[in-house]
Short mmCIF file of C-alpha atoms and ligand atoms in Angstrom, two decimals:
data_model
loop_
_atom_site.label_atom_id
_atom_site.label_comp_id
_atom_site.label_asym_id
_atom_site.label_seq_id
_atom_site.Cartn_x
_atom_site.Cartn_y
_atom_site.Cartn_z
CA SER A 247 -27.54 -16.26 21.97
CA THR A 248 -24.17 -15.00 20.71
CA GLN A 249 -24.87 -11.96 22.90
CA GLU A 250 -23.92 -13.66 26.16
CA GLN A 251 -21.17 -15.88 24.91
CA THR A 252 -17.84 -14.78 23.47
CA PRO A 253 -18.21 -13.81 19.85
CA GLN A 254 -15.26 -15.36 18.00
CA ILE A 255 -14.24 -13.11 15.12
CA CYS A 256 -11.29 -13.32 12.76
CA VAL A 257 -9.68 -10.72 10.54
CA VAL A 258 -7.59 -11.61 7.47
CA GLY A 259 -4.69 -9.17 6.97
CA SER A 260 -2.78 -7.07 9.52
CA GLY A 261 -2.52 -3.77 7.66
CA PRO A 262 -4.37 -0.63 8.79
CA ALA A 263 -7.75 -2.11 7.77
CA GLY A 264 -7.23 -5.27 9.83
CA PHE A 265 -5.97 -3.42 12.89
CA TYR A 266 -8.55 -0.60 12.81
CA THR A 267 -11.41 -3.09 12.35
CA THR A 268 -10.08 -5.09 15.32
CA GLN A 269 -9.70 -1.93 17.41
CA HIS A 270 -13.34 -1.00 16.79
CA LEU A 271 -14.64 -4.48 17.60
CA LEU A 272 -12.70 -4.72 20.87
CA LYS A 273 -13.63 -1.21 21.94
CA HIS A 274 -17.36 -1.55 21.29
CA HIS A 275 -17.92 -5.12 22.47
CA SER A 276 -16.73 -6.09 25.93
CA ARG A 277 -16.28 -9.81 25.26
CA ALA A 278 -15.52 -10.21 21.56
CA HIS A 279 -12.28 -12.04 20.77
CA VAL A 280 -10.44 -11.22 17.53
CA ASP A 281 -7.78 -13.37 15.81
CA ILE A 282 -5.75 -11.65 13.09
CA TYR A 283 -4.30 -13.89 10.35
CA GLU A 284 -1.40 -12.53 8.28
CA LYS A 285 0.55 -14.14 5.44
CA GLN A 286 3.82 -12.36 6.19
CA LEU A 287 5.91 -13.21 9.25
CA VAL A 288 5.54 -9.59 10.35
CA PRO A 289 2.49 -7.35 10.87
CA PHE A 290 1.31 -3.90 9.61
CA GLY A 291 0.96 -4.38 5.82
CA LEU A 292 1.75 -1.29 3.77
CA VAL A 293 2.68 0.71 6.85
CA ARG A 294 5.83 -1.41 6.92
CA PHE A 295 6.10 -2.31 3.20
CA GLY A 296 4.55 0.69 1.41
CA VAL A 297 4.94 3.98 3.31
CA ALA A 298 8.21 5.60 2.25
CA PRO A 299 11.20 5.52 4.63
CA ASP A 300 11.33 9.34 4.73
CA HIS A 301 7.78 9.47 6.17
CA PRO A 302 8.61 8.03 9.61
CA GLU A 303 5.84 10.04 11.31
CA VAL A 304 3.24 8.10 9.25
CA LYS A 305 4.58 4.89 10.75
CA ASN A 306 3.60 6.06 14.26
CA VAL A 307 0.22 4.34 13.75
CA ILE A 308 2.17 1.18 14.57
CA ASN A 309 2.05 2.25 18.24
CA THR A 310 -1.76 2.22 18.18
CA PHE A 311 -1.81 -1.16 16.38
CA THR A 312 0.61 -2.58 18.95
CA ARG A 313 -1.69 -1.53 21.79
CA THR A 314 -4.55 -3.37 20.05
CA ALA A 315 -2.37 -6.47 19.58
CA HIS A 316 -1.52 -6.44 23.30
CA SER A 317 -5.18 -6.76 24.29
CA ASP A 318 -5.86 -10.13 25.92
CA ARG A 319 -8.85 -10.43 23.57
CA CYS A 320 -6.69 -10.20 20.44
CA ALA A 321 -4.17 -12.62 18.93
CA PHE A 322 -1.90 -12.25 15.89
CA HIS A 323 -1.12 -15.32 13.78
CA GLY A 324 1.51 -14.51 11.15
CA ASN A 325 2.89 -16.86 8.48
CA VAL A 326 -0.62 -18.03 7.53
CA VAL A 327 -1.73 -17.56 3.91
CA VAL A 328 -5.52 -17.56 3.90
CA GLY A 329 -6.80 -19.21 0.71
CA ARG A 330 -3.81 -21.58 0.70
CA ASP A 331 -3.06 -22.74 4.26
CA VAL A 332 -6.66 -22.43 5.43
CA THR A 333 -9.75 -21.65 3.35
CA VAL A 334 -12.23 -18.87 3.98
CA GLN A 335 -14.94 -21.53 4.41
CA GLU A 336 -12.87 -23.20 7.17
CA LEU A 337 -12.55 -19.82 8.90
CA ARG A 338 -16.29 -19.26 8.57
CA ASP A 339 -16.92 -22.64 10.22
CA ALA A 340 -14.59 -21.81 13.11
CA TYR A 341 -15.77 -18.24 13.80
CA HIS A 342 -19.01 -16.32 14.19
CA ALA A 343 -17.77 -13.75 11.67
CA VAL A 344 -14.83 -13.30 9.27
CA VAL A 345 -13.52 -9.93 8.07
CA LEU A 346 -11.40 -9.84 4.90
CA SER A 347 -8.86 -6.99 5.06
CA TYR A 348 -6.17 -8.37 2.81
CA GLY A 349 -5.43 -5.22 0.80
CA ALA A 350 -4.31 -4.99 -2.83
CA GLU A 351 -1.21 -6.97 -3.60
CA ASP A 352 -1.16 -6.92 -7.39
CA HIS A 353 -0.45 -4.09 -9.78
CA GLN A 354 -2.33 -2.73 -12.73
CA ALA A 355 -0.55 -3.85 -15.91
CA LEU A 356 0.37 -1.27 -18.57
CA GLU A 357 -0.70 -3.60 -21.37
CA ILE A 358 1.73 -2.13 -23.89
CA PRO A 359 4.44 -3.85 -25.95
CA GLY A 360 7.83 -4.07 -24.25
CA GLU A 361 6.36 -4.20 -20.74
CA GLU A 362 8.21 -7.49 -20.08
CA LEU A 363 11.69 -6.05 -20.86
CA PRO A 364 14.32 -5.96 -18.12
CA GLY A 365 14.40 -2.42 -16.74
CA VAL A 366 10.59 -2.16 -16.51
CA PHE A 367 9.17 -2.55 -13.00
CA SER A 368 5.84 -1.98 -11.34
CA ALA A 369 5.96 0.67 -8.64
CA ARG A 370 4.52 -2.00 -6.35
CA ALA A 371 7.59 -4.21 -6.78
CA PHE A 372 10.00 -1.25 -6.63
CA VAL A 373 8.40 0.04 -3.41
CA GLY A 374 8.47 -3.51 -2.00
CA TRP A 375 12.18 -3.69 -2.83
CA TYR A 376 13.20 -0.41 -1.16
CA ASN A 377 10.99 -1.24 1.82
CA GLY A 378 12.41 -4.73 2.39
CA LEU A 379 9.42 -6.85 1.31
CA PRO A 380 10.81 -10.41 1.29
CA GLU A 381 9.30 -11.34 -2.11
CA ASN A 382 10.98 -8.34 -3.77
CA ARG A 383 14.36 -8.51 -2.08
CA GLU A 384 16.03 -9.87 -5.22
CA LEU A 385 14.54 -7.33 -7.64
CA ALA A 386 17.98 -5.70 -8.13
CA PRO A 387 16.87 -2.79 -10.35
CA ASP A 388 19.86 -1.46 -12.31
CA LEU A 389 20.09 2.15 -11.13
CA SER A 390 23.16 3.00 -13.20
CA CYS A 391 21.19 4.67 -16.02
CA ASP A 392 20.79 8.45 -16.30
CA THR A 393 17.04 8.65 -16.71
CA ALA A 394 14.08 6.94 -15.09
CA VAL A 395 10.52 7.43 -16.31
CA VAL A 396 7.69 7.03 -13.81
CA LEU A 397 4.32 6.45 -15.43
CA GLY A 398 1.54 7.95 -13.33
CA GLN A 399 1.49 11.00 -11.07
CA GLY A 400 -0.25 9.74 -7.95
CA ASN A 401 1.13 9.63 -4.40
CA VAL A 402 2.95 6.37 -5.01
CA ALA A 403 4.57 7.79 -8.19
CA LEU A 404 5.79 10.81 -6.21
CA ASP A 405 7.14 8.55 -3.45
CA VAL A 406 9.06 6.55 -6.05
CA ALA A 407 10.46 9.67 -7.76
CA ARG A 408 11.48 11.23 -4.43
CA ILE A 409 13.24 8.07 -3.30
CA LEU A 410 15.13 7.88 -6.63
CA LEU A 411 16.25 11.50 -6.25
CA THR A 412 17.19 11.45 -2.60
CA PRO A 413 20.73 10.68 -1.49
CA PRO A 414 20.53 7.89 1.12
CA GLU A 415 21.87 10.12 3.90
CA HIS A 416 18.80 12.37 3.55
CA LEU A 417 16.26 9.59 3.71
CA GLU A 418 15.67 10.01 7.41
CA GLU A 419 14.18 13.45 6.82
CA LEU A 420 10.98 14.66 5.33
CA ARG A 421 11.59 16.91 2.31
CA GLU A 422 9.16 17.74 -0.39
CA MET A 423 10.15 17.35 -4.02
CA ILE A 424 10.55 21.02 -4.80
CA GLN A 425 12.98 21.62 -1.94
CA LEU A 426 14.81 18.33 -2.41
CA PRO A 427 18.55 19.02 -2.06
CA GLY A 428 20.64 18.58 -5.18
CA THR A 429 17.67 18.54 -7.53
CA ARG A 430 16.06 20.94 -9.96
CA PRO A 431 12.51 20.78 -11.30
CA ILE A 432 11.86 20.88 -15.05
CA LEU A 433 8.32 22.12 -15.47
CA ASP A 434 6.98 23.50 -18.74
CA PRO A 435 5.11 26.76 -17.99
CA ALA A 436 2.87 26.02 -21.00
CA ASP A 437 1.45 23.03 -19.11
CA PHE A 438 0.24 25.37 -16.42
CA LEU A 439 -1.42 28.01 -18.62
CA GLY A 440 -5.00 28.65 -17.60
CA LEU A 441 -4.51 26.84 -14.30
CA GLN A 442 -4.57 30.09 -12.32
CA ASP A 443 -8.27 30.61 -13.13
CA ARG A 444 -9.26 27.03 -12.27
CA ILE A 445 -7.37 26.81 -8.97
CA LYS A 446 -10.21 28.59 -7.17
CA GLU A 447 -12.62 25.74 -7.89
CA VAL A 448 -10.58 22.85 -6.52
CA PRO A 449 -10.77 21.50 -2.95
CA ARG A 450 -8.24 22.78 -0.45
CA PRO A 451 -5.45 20.16 -0.25
CA ARG A 452 -5.31 19.93 -4.04
CA LYS A 453 -5.39 23.73 -4.29
CA ARG A 454 -2.25 24.05 -2.17
CA LEU A 455 -0.52 21.46 -4.32
CA MET A 456 -1.46 23.22 -7.53
CA GLU A 457 -0.33 26.60 -6.20
CA LEU A 458 3.03 25.10 -5.29
CA LEU A 459 3.50 23.61 -8.75
CA LEU A 460 2.32 26.78 -10.45
CA ARG A 461 4.84 28.85 -8.50
CA ALA A 462 7.67 26.43 -9.28
CA ALA A 463 6.76 26.35 -12.98
CA THR A 464 6.03 29.99 -13.68
CA GLU A 465 7.78 32.22 -11.13
CA LYS A 466 11.41 33.23 -11.48
CA PRO A 467 13.40 31.56 -8.69
CA GLY A 468 15.05 33.75 -6.04
CA VAL A 469 18.85 34.19 -6.11
CA ALA A 470 19.55 31.39 -3.64
CA GLU A 471 17.11 29.02 -5.32
CA ALA A 472 18.51 29.78 -8.78
CA ALA A 473 22.05 29.05 -7.56
CA ARG A 474 20.90 25.79 -5.99
CA TRP A 475 19.17 24.71 -9.20
CA ALA A 476 22.17 25.67 -11.36
CA SER A 477 24.44 23.35 -9.39
CA ALA A 478 21.94 20.51 -8.95
CA PRO A 479 23.24 17.19 -10.27
CA ARG A 480 19.77 15.67 -10.54
CA ALA A 481 16.55 16.86 -12.17
CA TRP A 482 12.93 15.81 -12.19
CA GLY A 483 9.91 16.95 -14.14
CA LEU A 484 6.23 16.33 -14.65
CA ARG A 485 4.83 15.70 -18.11
CA PHE A 486 1.14 16.06 -18.69
CA LEU A 487 -1.10 14.79 -21.49
CA ARG A 488 1.08 11.83 -22.40
CA SER A 489 -0.02 8.19 -22.53
CA PRO A 490 2.44 5.26 -22.70
CA ARG A 491 2.29 3.30 -25.97
CA GLN A 492 5.40 1.09 -26.00
CA VAL A 493 8.55 0.39 -24.03
CA LEU A 494 11.37 0.80 -26.57
CA PRO A 495 14.04 -1.93 -26.48
CA SER A 496 17.80 -1.36 -26.63
CA PRO A 497 19.41 -2.17 -30.05
CA ASP A 498 20.18 -5.74 -28.90
CA GLY A 499 16.55 -6.06 -27.73
CA ARG A 500 17.63 -7.12 -24.27
CA ARG A 501 16.45 -4.31 -22.07
CA ALA A 502 14.37 -1.16 -21.87
CA ALA A 503 16.00 1.85 -23.51
CA GLY A 504 13.13 4.30 -23.78
CA ILE A 505 9.43 4.85 -23.84
CA ARG A 506 7.07 5.97 -26.62
CA LEU A 507 4.37 8.30 -25.38
CA ALA A 508 1.27 9.32 -27.31
CA VAL A 509 0.51 13.03 -26.99
CA THR A 510 -3.10 13.53 -25.86
CA ARG A 511 -5.55 16.40 -25.47
CA LEU A 512 -8.59 16.78 -23.27
CA GLU A 513 -12.05 16.56 -24.79
CA GLY A 514 -15.42 16.95 -23.10
CA VAL A 515 -16.25 18.75 -19.87
CA GLY A 516 -16.55 17.88 -16.18
CA GLU A 517 -16.85 14.17 -15.38
CA ALA A 518 -16.98 13.34 -19.09
CA THR A 519 -13.51 14.78 -19.78
CA ARG A 520 -11.31 12.26 -21.60
CA ALA A 521 -7.71 12.37 -22.83
CA VAL A 522 -7.69 11.46 -26.52
CA PRO A 523 -4.56 10.90 -28.66
CA THR A 524 -3.70 13.72 -31.05
CA GLY A 525 -1.78 11.33 -33.33
CA ASP A 526 1.63 12.69 -32.32
CA VAL A 527 4.09 10.53 -30.42
CA GLU A 528 7.18 11.35 -28.41
CA ASP A 529 10.12 9.05 -27.62
CA LEU A 530 11.90 9.48 -24.31
CA PRO A 531 15.21 7.64 -23.80
CA CYS A 532 15.57 6.08 -20.34
CA GLY A 533 17.07 3.05 -18.62
CA LEU A 534 14.36 2.46 -16.06
CA VAL A 535 10.57 2.46 -16.46
CA LEU A 536 8.43 2.33 -13.33
CA SER A 537 4.73 1.94 -13.87
CA SER A 538 2.79 3.50 -11.07
CA ILE A 539 -0.77 3.27 -12.32
CA GLY A 540 -2.37 1.55 -9.40
CA TYR A 541 -2.43 -1.43 -7.08
CA LYS A 542 -4.99 -4.19 -7.52
CA SER A 543 -6.64 -6.72 -5.19
CA ARG A 544 -6.63 -10.44 -5.99
CA PRO A 545 -9.47 -12.88 -5.39
CA ILE A 546 -8.56 -14.83 -2.22
CA ASP A 547 -10.63 -17.99 -2.50
CA PRO A 548 -13.26 -19.29 -4.99
CA SER A 549 -15.90 -19.18 -2.25
CA VAL A 550 -15.65 -15.39 -1.95
CA PRO A 551 -17.38 -13.18 -4.52
CA PHE A 552 -14.97 -10.89 -6.42
CA ASP A 553 -15.52 -8.10 -8.92
CA PRO A 554 -12.57 -8.44 -11.32
CA LYS A 555 -13.38 -5.18 -13.08
CA LEU A 556 -13.37 -2.98 -9.98
CA GLY A 557 -10.89 -5.28 -8.22
CA VAL A 558 -12.93 -5.35 -5.00
CA ILE A 559 -15.10 -7.76 -3.02
CA PRO A 560 -18.70 -6.69 -3.77
CA ASN A 561 -20.11 -5.36 -0.50
CA MET A 562 -22.63 -3.05 1.12
CA GLU A 563 -20.93 -0.95 3.81
CA GLY A 564 -18.57 -3.87 4.44
CA ARG A 565 -21.11 -6.72 4.36
CA VAL A 566 -20.00 -9.10 1.61
CA VAL A 567 -22.91 -9.44 -0.80
CA ASP A 568 -24.76 -12.79 -0.45
CA VAL A 569 -22.42 -14.27 2.18
CA PRO A 570 -23.82 -13.83 5.72
CA GLY A 571 -21.14 -13.56 8.40
CA LEU A 572 -18.50 -12.40 5.91
CA TYR A 573 -17.27 -8.78 5.93
CA CYS A 574 -14.51 -6.71 4.34
CA SER A 575 -12.60 -3.50 5.04
CA GLY A 576 -9.77 -1.40 3.60
CA TRP A 577 -8.42 -1.49 0.06
CA VAL A 578 -10.09 -4.80 -0.79
CA LYS A 579 -13.43 -3.18 0.11
CA ARG A 580 -13.02 0.25 -1.51
CA GLY A 581 -10.29 -0.24 -4.10
CA PRO A 582 -6.64 0.80 -3.78
CA THR A 583 -7.00 4.51 -3.07
CA GLY A 584 -6.98 6.59 0.06
CA VAL A 585 -4.56 7.13 2.91
CA ILE A 586 -4.44 5.48 6.31
CA THR A 587 -7.12 7.75 7.82
CA THR A 588 -9.52 6.92 4.95
CA THR A 589 -8.86 3.25 5.65
CA MET A 590 -9.47 3.85 9.36
CA THR A 591 -12.87 5.45 8.75
CA ASP A 592 -14.07 2.67 6.48
CA SER A 593 -12.79 -0.04 8.84
CA PHE A 594 -14.71 1.50 11.73
CA VAL A 595 -17.85 1.36 9.55
CA THR A 596 -17.28 -2.35 8.87
CA GLY A 597 -16.73 -2.99 12.59
CA GLN A 598 -19.92 -1.14 13.45
CA ILE A 599 -22.01 -3.03 10.85
CA LEU A 600 -20.67 -6.37 12.11
CA LEU A 601 -21.59 -5.51 15.71
CA GLN A 602 -25.06 -4.40 14.56
CA ASP A 603 -25.57 -7.77 12.85
CA LEU A 604 -24.35 -9.57 15.96
CA LYS A 605 -26.81 -7.65 18.10
CA ALA A 606 -29.64 -8.32 15.66
CA GLY A 607 -28.97 -12.08 15.88
CA LEU A 608 -27.87 -12.35 12.24
CA LEU A 609 -24.67 -14.24 13.03
CA PRO A 610 -24.57 -17.97 13.84
CA SER A 611 -25.72 -18.82 17.37
CA GLY A 612 -23.98 -21.25 19.69
CA PRO A 613 -20.30 -21.34 20.56
CA ARG A 614 -17.58 -21.44 17.93
CA PRO A 615 -14.13 -22.97 18.47
CA GLY A 616 -12.15 -20.07 16.97
CA TYR A 617 -8.38 -20.49 16.87
CA ALA A 618 -8.39 -23.95 18.52
CA ALA A 619 -9.96 -25.43 15.37
CA VAL A 620 -7.80 -23.47 12.96
CA LYS A 621 -4.62 -24.31 14.87
CA ALA A 622 -5.38 -28.02 14.51
CA LEU A 623 -5.97 -27.62 10.75
CA LEU A 624 -2.76 -25.64 10.33
CA SER A 625 -0.58 -28.07 12.25
CA SER A 626 -2.03 -31.01 10.30
CA ARG A 627 -0.82 -29.14 7.19
CA GLY A 628 2.62 -28.36 8.58
CA VAL A 629 1.98 -24.62 8.96
CA TRP A 630 3.46 -22.99 12.08
CA PRO A 631 2.08 -19.54 12.81
CA VAL A 632 4.14 -16.85 14.54
CA SER A 633 2.73 -14.74 17.38
CA PHE A 634 2.86 -11.04 18.18
CA SER A 635 5.55 -11.67 20.80
CA ASP A 636 7.58 -13.42 18.06
CA TRP A 637 7.25 -10.21 16.03
CA GLU A 638 8.45 -8.21 19.02
CA LYS A 639 11.61 -10.33 19.11
CA LEU A 640 12.22 -9.68 15.41
CA ASP A 641 11.47 -5.99 15.95
CA ALA A 642 14.05 -5.77 18.75
CA GLU A 643 16.61 -7.49 16.52
CA GLU A 644 15.95 -5.05 13.65
CA VAL A 645 16.24 -2.04 15.95
CA SER A 646 19.48 -3.31 17.46
CA ARG A 647 21.00 -4.00 14.00
CA GLY A 648 19.96 -0.48 12.97
CA GLN A 649 21.70 1.10 15.94
CA GLY A 650 25.00 -0.24 14.68
CA VAL A 651 24.60 1.64 11.38
CA GLY A 652 22.80 4.79 12.54
CA LYS A 653 19.35 3.86 11.22
CA PRO A 654 16.02 3.52 13.07
CA ARG A 655 16.11 -0.18 12.09
CA GLU A 656 17.77 -2.58 9.66
CA LYS A 657 14.93 -4.69 8.30
CA LEU A 658 15.23 -8.47 8.20
CA LEU A 659 14.56 -9.54 4.61
CA ASP A 660 14.89 -13.30 4.69
CA PRO A 661 11.97 -15.32 6.12
CA GLN A 662 14.29 -18.31 6.76
CA GLU A 663 16.58 -16.13 8.85
CA MET A 664 13.58 -14.71 10.74
CA LEU A 665 12.37 -18.22 11.57
CA ARG A 666 15.89 -19.19 12.69
CA LEU A 667 16.00 -16.17 15.01
CA LEU A 668 12.72 -17.39 16.50
CA GLY A 669 14.26 -20.79 17.15
CA ARG A 670 12.16 -22.57 14.48
P1 FAD B 182 -2.53 -3.39 3.42
O1 FAD B 182 -1.81 -2.33 4.19
O2 FAD B 182 -2.02 -3.79 2.12
O3 FAD B 182 -2.72 -4.66 4.37
C1 FAD B 182 -3.16 -5.91 3.88
C2 FAD B 182 -2.49 -7.03 4.67
O4 FAD B 182 -3.08 -8.28 4.29
C3 FAD B 182 -0.99 -7.18 4.38
O5 FAD B 182 -0.27 -7.25 5.59
C4 FAD B 182 -0.90 -8.48 3.58
O6 FAD B 182 0.33 -9.16 3.77
C5 FAD B 182 -2.07 -9.27 4.16
N1 FAD B 182 -2.56 -10.34 3.27
C6 FAD B 182 -2.71 -10.29 1.92
N2 FAD B 182 -3.17 -11.46 1.44
C7 FAD B 182 -3.30 -12.28 2.50
C8 FAD B 182 -3.72 -13.64 2.64
N3 FAD B 182 -4.10 -14.37 1.58
N4 FAD B 182 -3.72 -14.18 3.88
C9 FAD B 182 -3.34 -13.45 4.96
N5 FAD B 182 -2.94 -12.16 4.88
C10 FAD B 182 -2.92 -11.58 3.67
N6 FAD B 182 -1.06 6.31 3.49
C11 FAD B 182 -0.76 7.34 4.33
O7 FAD B 182 -1.62 7.72 5.12
N7 FAD B 182 0.47 7.95 4.29
C12 FAD B 182 1.47 7.55 3.43
O8 FAD B 182 2.59 8.12 3.43
C13 FAD B 182 1.19 6.45 2.55
N8 FAD B 182 2.12 6.00 1.70
C14 FAD B 182 1.85 4.95 0.88
C15 FAD B 182 2.83 4.50 -0.01
C16 FAD B 182 2.57 3.44 -0.86
C17 FAD B 182 3.64 2.97 -1.82
C18 FAD B 182 1.30 2.81 -0.84
C19 FAD B 182 0.99 1.67 -1.77
C20 FAD B 182 0.31 3.27 0.02
C21 FAD B 182 0.56 4.34 0.89
N9 FAD B 182 -0.42 4.82 1.77
C22 FAD B 182 -0.12 5.85 2.61
C23 FAD B 182 -1.79 4.23 1.81
C24 FAD B 182 -1.94 3.16 2.91
O9 FAD B 182 -0.80 2.32 2.90
C25 FAD B 182 -3.25 2.36 2.68
O10 FAD B 182 -4.35 3.25 2.82
C26 FAD B 182 -3.45 1.22 3.68
O11 FAD B 182 -2.26 0.49 3.89
C27 FAD B 182 -4.53 0.24 3.20
O12 FAD B 182 -4.74 -0.69 4.24
P2 FAD B 182 -5.20 -2.21 4.05
O13 FAD B 182 -5.14 -2.80 5.40
O14 FAD B 182 -6.46 -2.25 3.27
O15 FAD B 182 -4.08 -2.90 3.11
#
């Protein structure tokens, strides 16, 4: 049975979901071998290309992932696009089990007129650009305008706003919006009326956040704070109960010059609460529009079921519905919400379910060739994967380039240059 032999497992995607699933499998099975396939030349997914540069402590999870990658029962194969260079069916033939952990690489469209104008970007692309994602390195957003509008108020929206407001020399430090040097908040106290009474009902982390906002919006600043605000060259604010209707073009029609927002009000109670337009609109001039209303997963391969509405692979606790031996974890399993620890918990569940199925004899019996078969397919197609030790060479190069300019690292942005550095 597969019990005595080496279970050959592969994971698609090397973000937190891929690495935490691998960690669980290696820890709880003494012989399992895990291959991780990644489309980028470099590992770690959104930990490298999403998490903001002023949150360096979040990136410490990379140390744990590196320990996993160093296991002699784990191998990293970068530069392999699953669905293009190798199909999911080919992986299923080569392995006892396949785990899809390929995240959410698209963005939710605004679906309003003017969205295509220069000056309008998805937060996903903007974050990719400031984090050195190769496909976004030529985004070149024009930052010379006075006002940027960020649509959405989630964590990613706040990251984007903070990065726009922060002078580059402060980006090594963690500072929260309200204390951000050289900035002043514009918060309308009317937006916060009645909040005091409702704060008691909300869960703790959100409660602290609401208290902070309430204080900033309604309390008179202290002398030092007032002086700091008075001299601040930059300002930020939060607007509630507004829904984007149209990106307004400049007079020559060639770029974004503003945004039309519908004023809304809340109707209904509890879960049924909806924001409905009052009929009033508001125009806000701006030179940059960043839509931060969510990431979205893509279908990877026609052989894998996909729910286009929820943007996830339909699954039960990580077992892909109707496809034995196929599993999923992370954002492609749950949808694009939740931090790294949420992703860790759900990846451990997927790992556990897979090992249960293995134990119960639900996975194919007999040996499987694993990477040997996939390597042959890839080389016949002219695809040359990179290894984890290749990544460590690139990592050392980035760190050494960073030392020259006083940064933790200077990221390599050009895949051709990376391959050259690896002697390819
Ligand atoms: P990803 O991290 O997206 O990993 C998916 C991997 O799959 C990627 O490496 C991708 O290249 C690869 N892949 C995609 N398609 C293919 C394919 N066809 N073939 C092979 N490989 C493929 N969480 C925190 O805890 N703290 C933070 O400060 C924080 N900041 C964030 C900031 C932003 C802007 C974003 C978007 C998220 C942030 N998060 C943060 C959340 C955190 O990044 C996610 O919870 C986590 O990355 C999800 O993990 P994942 O592995 O599912 O997806």
